GROMACS .gro file of C-alpha atoms in nm:
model
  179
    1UNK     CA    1   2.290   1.644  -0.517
    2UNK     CA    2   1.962   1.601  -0.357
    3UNK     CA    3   1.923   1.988  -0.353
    4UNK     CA    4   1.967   2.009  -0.704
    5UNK     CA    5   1.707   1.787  -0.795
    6UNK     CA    6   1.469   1.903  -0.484
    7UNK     CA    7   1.263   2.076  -0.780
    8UNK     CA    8   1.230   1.795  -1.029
    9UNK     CA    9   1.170   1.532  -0.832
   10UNK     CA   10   0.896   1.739  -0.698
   11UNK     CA   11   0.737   1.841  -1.049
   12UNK     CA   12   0.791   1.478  -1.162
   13UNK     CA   13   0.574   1.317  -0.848
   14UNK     CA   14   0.327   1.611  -0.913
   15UNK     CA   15   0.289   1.531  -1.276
   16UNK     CA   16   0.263   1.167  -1.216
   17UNK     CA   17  -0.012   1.222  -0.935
   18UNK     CA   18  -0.236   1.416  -1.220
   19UNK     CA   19  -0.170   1.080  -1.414
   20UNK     CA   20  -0.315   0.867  -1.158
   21UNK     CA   21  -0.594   1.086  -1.038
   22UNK     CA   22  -0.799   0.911  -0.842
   23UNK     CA   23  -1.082   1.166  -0.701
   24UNK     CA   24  -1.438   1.073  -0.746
   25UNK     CA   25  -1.359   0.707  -0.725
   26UNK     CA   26  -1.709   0.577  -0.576
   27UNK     CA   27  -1.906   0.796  -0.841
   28UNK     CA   28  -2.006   0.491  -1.035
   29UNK     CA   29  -2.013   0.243  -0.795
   30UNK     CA   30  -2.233   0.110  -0.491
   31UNK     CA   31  -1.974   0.209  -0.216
   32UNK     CA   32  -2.042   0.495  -0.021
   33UNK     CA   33  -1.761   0.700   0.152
   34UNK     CA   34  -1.858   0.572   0.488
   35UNK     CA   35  -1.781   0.183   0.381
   36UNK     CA   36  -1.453   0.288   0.197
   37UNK     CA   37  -1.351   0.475   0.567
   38UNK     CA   38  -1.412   0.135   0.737
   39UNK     CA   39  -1.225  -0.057   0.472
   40UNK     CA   40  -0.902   0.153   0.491
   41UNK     CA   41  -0.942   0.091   0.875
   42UNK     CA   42  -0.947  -0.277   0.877
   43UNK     CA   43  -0.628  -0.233   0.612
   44UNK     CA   44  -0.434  -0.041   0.868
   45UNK     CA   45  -0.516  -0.306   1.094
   46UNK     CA   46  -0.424  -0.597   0.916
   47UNK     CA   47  -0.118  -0.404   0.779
   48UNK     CA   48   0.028  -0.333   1.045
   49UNK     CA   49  -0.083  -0.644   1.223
   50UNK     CA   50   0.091  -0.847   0.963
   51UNK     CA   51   0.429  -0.570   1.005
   52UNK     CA   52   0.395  -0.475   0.668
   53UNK     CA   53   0.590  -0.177   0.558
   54UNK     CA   54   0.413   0.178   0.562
   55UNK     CA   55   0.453   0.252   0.231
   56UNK     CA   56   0.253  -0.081   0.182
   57UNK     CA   57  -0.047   0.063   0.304
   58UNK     CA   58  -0.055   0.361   0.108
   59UNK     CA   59   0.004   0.164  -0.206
   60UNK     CA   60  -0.266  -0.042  -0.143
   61UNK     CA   61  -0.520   0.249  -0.086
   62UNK     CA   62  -0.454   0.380  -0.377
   63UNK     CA   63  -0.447   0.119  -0.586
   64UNK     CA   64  -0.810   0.024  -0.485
   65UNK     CA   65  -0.907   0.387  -0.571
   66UNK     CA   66  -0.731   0.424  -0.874
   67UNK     CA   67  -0.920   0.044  -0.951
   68UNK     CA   68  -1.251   0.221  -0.832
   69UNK     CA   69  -1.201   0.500  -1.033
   70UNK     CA   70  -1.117   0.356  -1.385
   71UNK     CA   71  -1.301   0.014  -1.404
   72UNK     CA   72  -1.551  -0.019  -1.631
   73UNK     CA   73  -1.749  -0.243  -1.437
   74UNK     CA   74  -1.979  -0.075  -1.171
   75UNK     CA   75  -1.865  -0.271  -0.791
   76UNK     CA   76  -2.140  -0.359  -0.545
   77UNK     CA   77  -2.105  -0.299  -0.193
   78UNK     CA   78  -2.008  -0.693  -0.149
   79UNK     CA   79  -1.691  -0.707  -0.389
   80UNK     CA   80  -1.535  -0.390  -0.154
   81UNK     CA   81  -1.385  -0.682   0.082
   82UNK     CA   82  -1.244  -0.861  -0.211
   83UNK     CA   83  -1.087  -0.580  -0.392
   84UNK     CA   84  -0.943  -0.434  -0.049
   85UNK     CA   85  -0.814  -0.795   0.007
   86UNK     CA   86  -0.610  -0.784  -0.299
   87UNK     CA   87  -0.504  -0.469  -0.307
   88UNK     CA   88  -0.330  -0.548  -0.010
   89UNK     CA   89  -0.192  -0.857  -0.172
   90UNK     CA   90  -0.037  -0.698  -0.446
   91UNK     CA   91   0.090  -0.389  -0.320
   92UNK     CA   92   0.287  -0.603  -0.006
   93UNK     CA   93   0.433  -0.834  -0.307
   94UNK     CA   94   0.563  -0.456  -0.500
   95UNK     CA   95   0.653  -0.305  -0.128
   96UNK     CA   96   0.762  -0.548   0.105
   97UNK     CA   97   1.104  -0.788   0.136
   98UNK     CA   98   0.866  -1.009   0.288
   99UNK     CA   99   0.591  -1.020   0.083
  100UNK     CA  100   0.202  -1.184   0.232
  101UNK     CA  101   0.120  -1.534   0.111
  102UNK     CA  102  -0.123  -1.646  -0.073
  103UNK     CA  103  -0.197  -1.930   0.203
  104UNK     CA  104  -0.207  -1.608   0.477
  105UNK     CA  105  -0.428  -1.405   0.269
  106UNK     CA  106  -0.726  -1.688   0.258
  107UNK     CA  107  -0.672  -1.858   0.592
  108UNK     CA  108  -0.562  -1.506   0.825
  109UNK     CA  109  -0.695  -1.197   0.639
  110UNK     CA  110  -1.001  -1.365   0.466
  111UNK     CA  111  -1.077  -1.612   0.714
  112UNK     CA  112  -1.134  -1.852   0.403
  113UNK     CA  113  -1.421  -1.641   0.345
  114UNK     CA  114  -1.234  -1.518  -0.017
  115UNK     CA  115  -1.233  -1.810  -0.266
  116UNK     CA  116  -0.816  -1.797  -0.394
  117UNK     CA  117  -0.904  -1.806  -0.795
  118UNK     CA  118  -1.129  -1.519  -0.674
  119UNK     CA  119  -0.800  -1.279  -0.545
  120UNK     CA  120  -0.588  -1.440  -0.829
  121UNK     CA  121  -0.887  -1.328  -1.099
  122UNK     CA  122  -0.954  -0.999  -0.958
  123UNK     CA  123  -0.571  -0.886  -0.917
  124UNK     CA  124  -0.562  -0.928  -1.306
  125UNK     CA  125  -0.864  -0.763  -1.386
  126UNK     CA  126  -0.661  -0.505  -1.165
  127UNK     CA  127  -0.347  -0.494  -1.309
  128UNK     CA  128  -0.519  -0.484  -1.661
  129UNK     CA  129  -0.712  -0.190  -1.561
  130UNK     CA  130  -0.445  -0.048  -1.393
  131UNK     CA  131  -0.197  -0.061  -1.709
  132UNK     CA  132   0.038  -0.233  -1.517
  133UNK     CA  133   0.123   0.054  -1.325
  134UNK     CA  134   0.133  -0.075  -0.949
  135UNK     CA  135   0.328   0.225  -0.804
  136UNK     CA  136   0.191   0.590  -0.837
  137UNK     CA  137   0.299   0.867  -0.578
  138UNK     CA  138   0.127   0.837  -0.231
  139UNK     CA  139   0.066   1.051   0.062
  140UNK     CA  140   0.325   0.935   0.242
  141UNK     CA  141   0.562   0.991  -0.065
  142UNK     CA  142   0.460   1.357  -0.032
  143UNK     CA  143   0.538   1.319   0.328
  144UNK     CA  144   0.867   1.199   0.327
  145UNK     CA  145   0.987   1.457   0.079
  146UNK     CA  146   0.809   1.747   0.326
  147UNK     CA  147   0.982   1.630   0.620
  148UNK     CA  148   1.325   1.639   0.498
  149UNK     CA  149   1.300   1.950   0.307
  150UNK     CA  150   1.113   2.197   0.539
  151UNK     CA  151   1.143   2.009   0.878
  152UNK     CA  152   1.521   1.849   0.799
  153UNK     CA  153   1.387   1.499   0.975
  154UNK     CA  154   1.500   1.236   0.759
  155UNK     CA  155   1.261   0.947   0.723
  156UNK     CA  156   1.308   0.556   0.775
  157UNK     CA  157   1.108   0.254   0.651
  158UNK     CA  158   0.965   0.019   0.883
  159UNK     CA  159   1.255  -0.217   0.790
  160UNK     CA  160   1.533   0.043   0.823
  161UNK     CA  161   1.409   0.053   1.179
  162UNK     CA  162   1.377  -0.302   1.243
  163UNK     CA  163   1.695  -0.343   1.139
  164UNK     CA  164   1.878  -0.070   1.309
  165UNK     CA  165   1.635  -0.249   1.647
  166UNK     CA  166   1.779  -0.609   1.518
  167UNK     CA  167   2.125  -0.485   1.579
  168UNK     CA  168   2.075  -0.303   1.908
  169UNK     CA  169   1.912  -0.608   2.035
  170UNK     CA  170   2.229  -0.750   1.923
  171UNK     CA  171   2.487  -0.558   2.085
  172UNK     CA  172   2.301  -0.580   2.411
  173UNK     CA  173   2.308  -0.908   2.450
  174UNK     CA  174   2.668  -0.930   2.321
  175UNK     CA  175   2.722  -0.672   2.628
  176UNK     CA  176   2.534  -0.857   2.909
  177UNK     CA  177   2.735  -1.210   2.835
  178UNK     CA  178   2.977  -1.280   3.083
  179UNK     CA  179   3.348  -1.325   3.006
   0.00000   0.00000   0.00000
């Protein structure tokens, strides 16, 4: 089945990322390349620090240049922290079984720096400009579908392999109790 569809499935993500173009996202706005580098660095960081899936990441990347690229409102240098912040925020809610909290957000990622009505009022100023439409096609969705069909290594989220650890954990110790 999957081979059948191998062809639409890749027109369909192609035709969706020409939808959510979001190229030439800082051409309006106060943030140069350089600070928009160091801002998806600290997001790995705190992504990963905070086991968040991959996918998570991604979604949150480009959601903040999709937001850069289509709000009306030109964005100093000072509200790249905040929007970074919440894109994180909402794309772990979409992605992640375990979504972030509000309460970790302020007190562990913004170090209370981030006033909360400030995330809250920015991620719907997002989501209007945005349409609503969290999920787009990533880079890693790209990925995945190049691994398995010209490299034949199927792909596993970070909880598919947490799980599959969980359980191996599991058996061991089951193994190493004595009778």
């Amino acid at each position: 089945m999957r081979h059948e569809l191998k062809e639409d499935v890749d027109k369909y993500l192609r035709s969706l990322e020409k939808q959510y173009d979001a190229s030439n996202c800082l051409e309006r706005h106060k943030i140069t390349p350089t600070l928009r580098a160091r801002m998806i660095d600290w997001m790995i960081e705190v992504l990963t620090n905070f086991k968040c899936d991959d996918q998570t990441f991604f979604l949150a990347v480009n959601m903040q240049d999709r937001f850069l690229k289509n709000t009306p409102v030109q964005k100093e240098v000072s509200d790249l922290h905040l929007t970074g912040v919440t894109c994180m925020f909402v794309a772990s809610k979409f992605e992640d079984i375990y979504p972030l909290k509000m309460k970790t957000i302020f007190e562990k990622i913004a170090h209370q720096k981030i006033e909360i009505h400030k995330i809250k009022s920015l991620e719907l100023e997002m989501m209007r400009v945005l349409d609503y439409k969290i999920h787009a096609p990533t880079v890693l969705d790209f990925l995945k579908v190049y691994l398995v069909e010209v490299l034949g290594i199927q792909v596993q989220n970070r909880t598919e392999t947490k799980k599959k650890e969980e359980l191996a954990l599991g058996s061991k110790d089951e193994n190493s109790k004595p009778n």
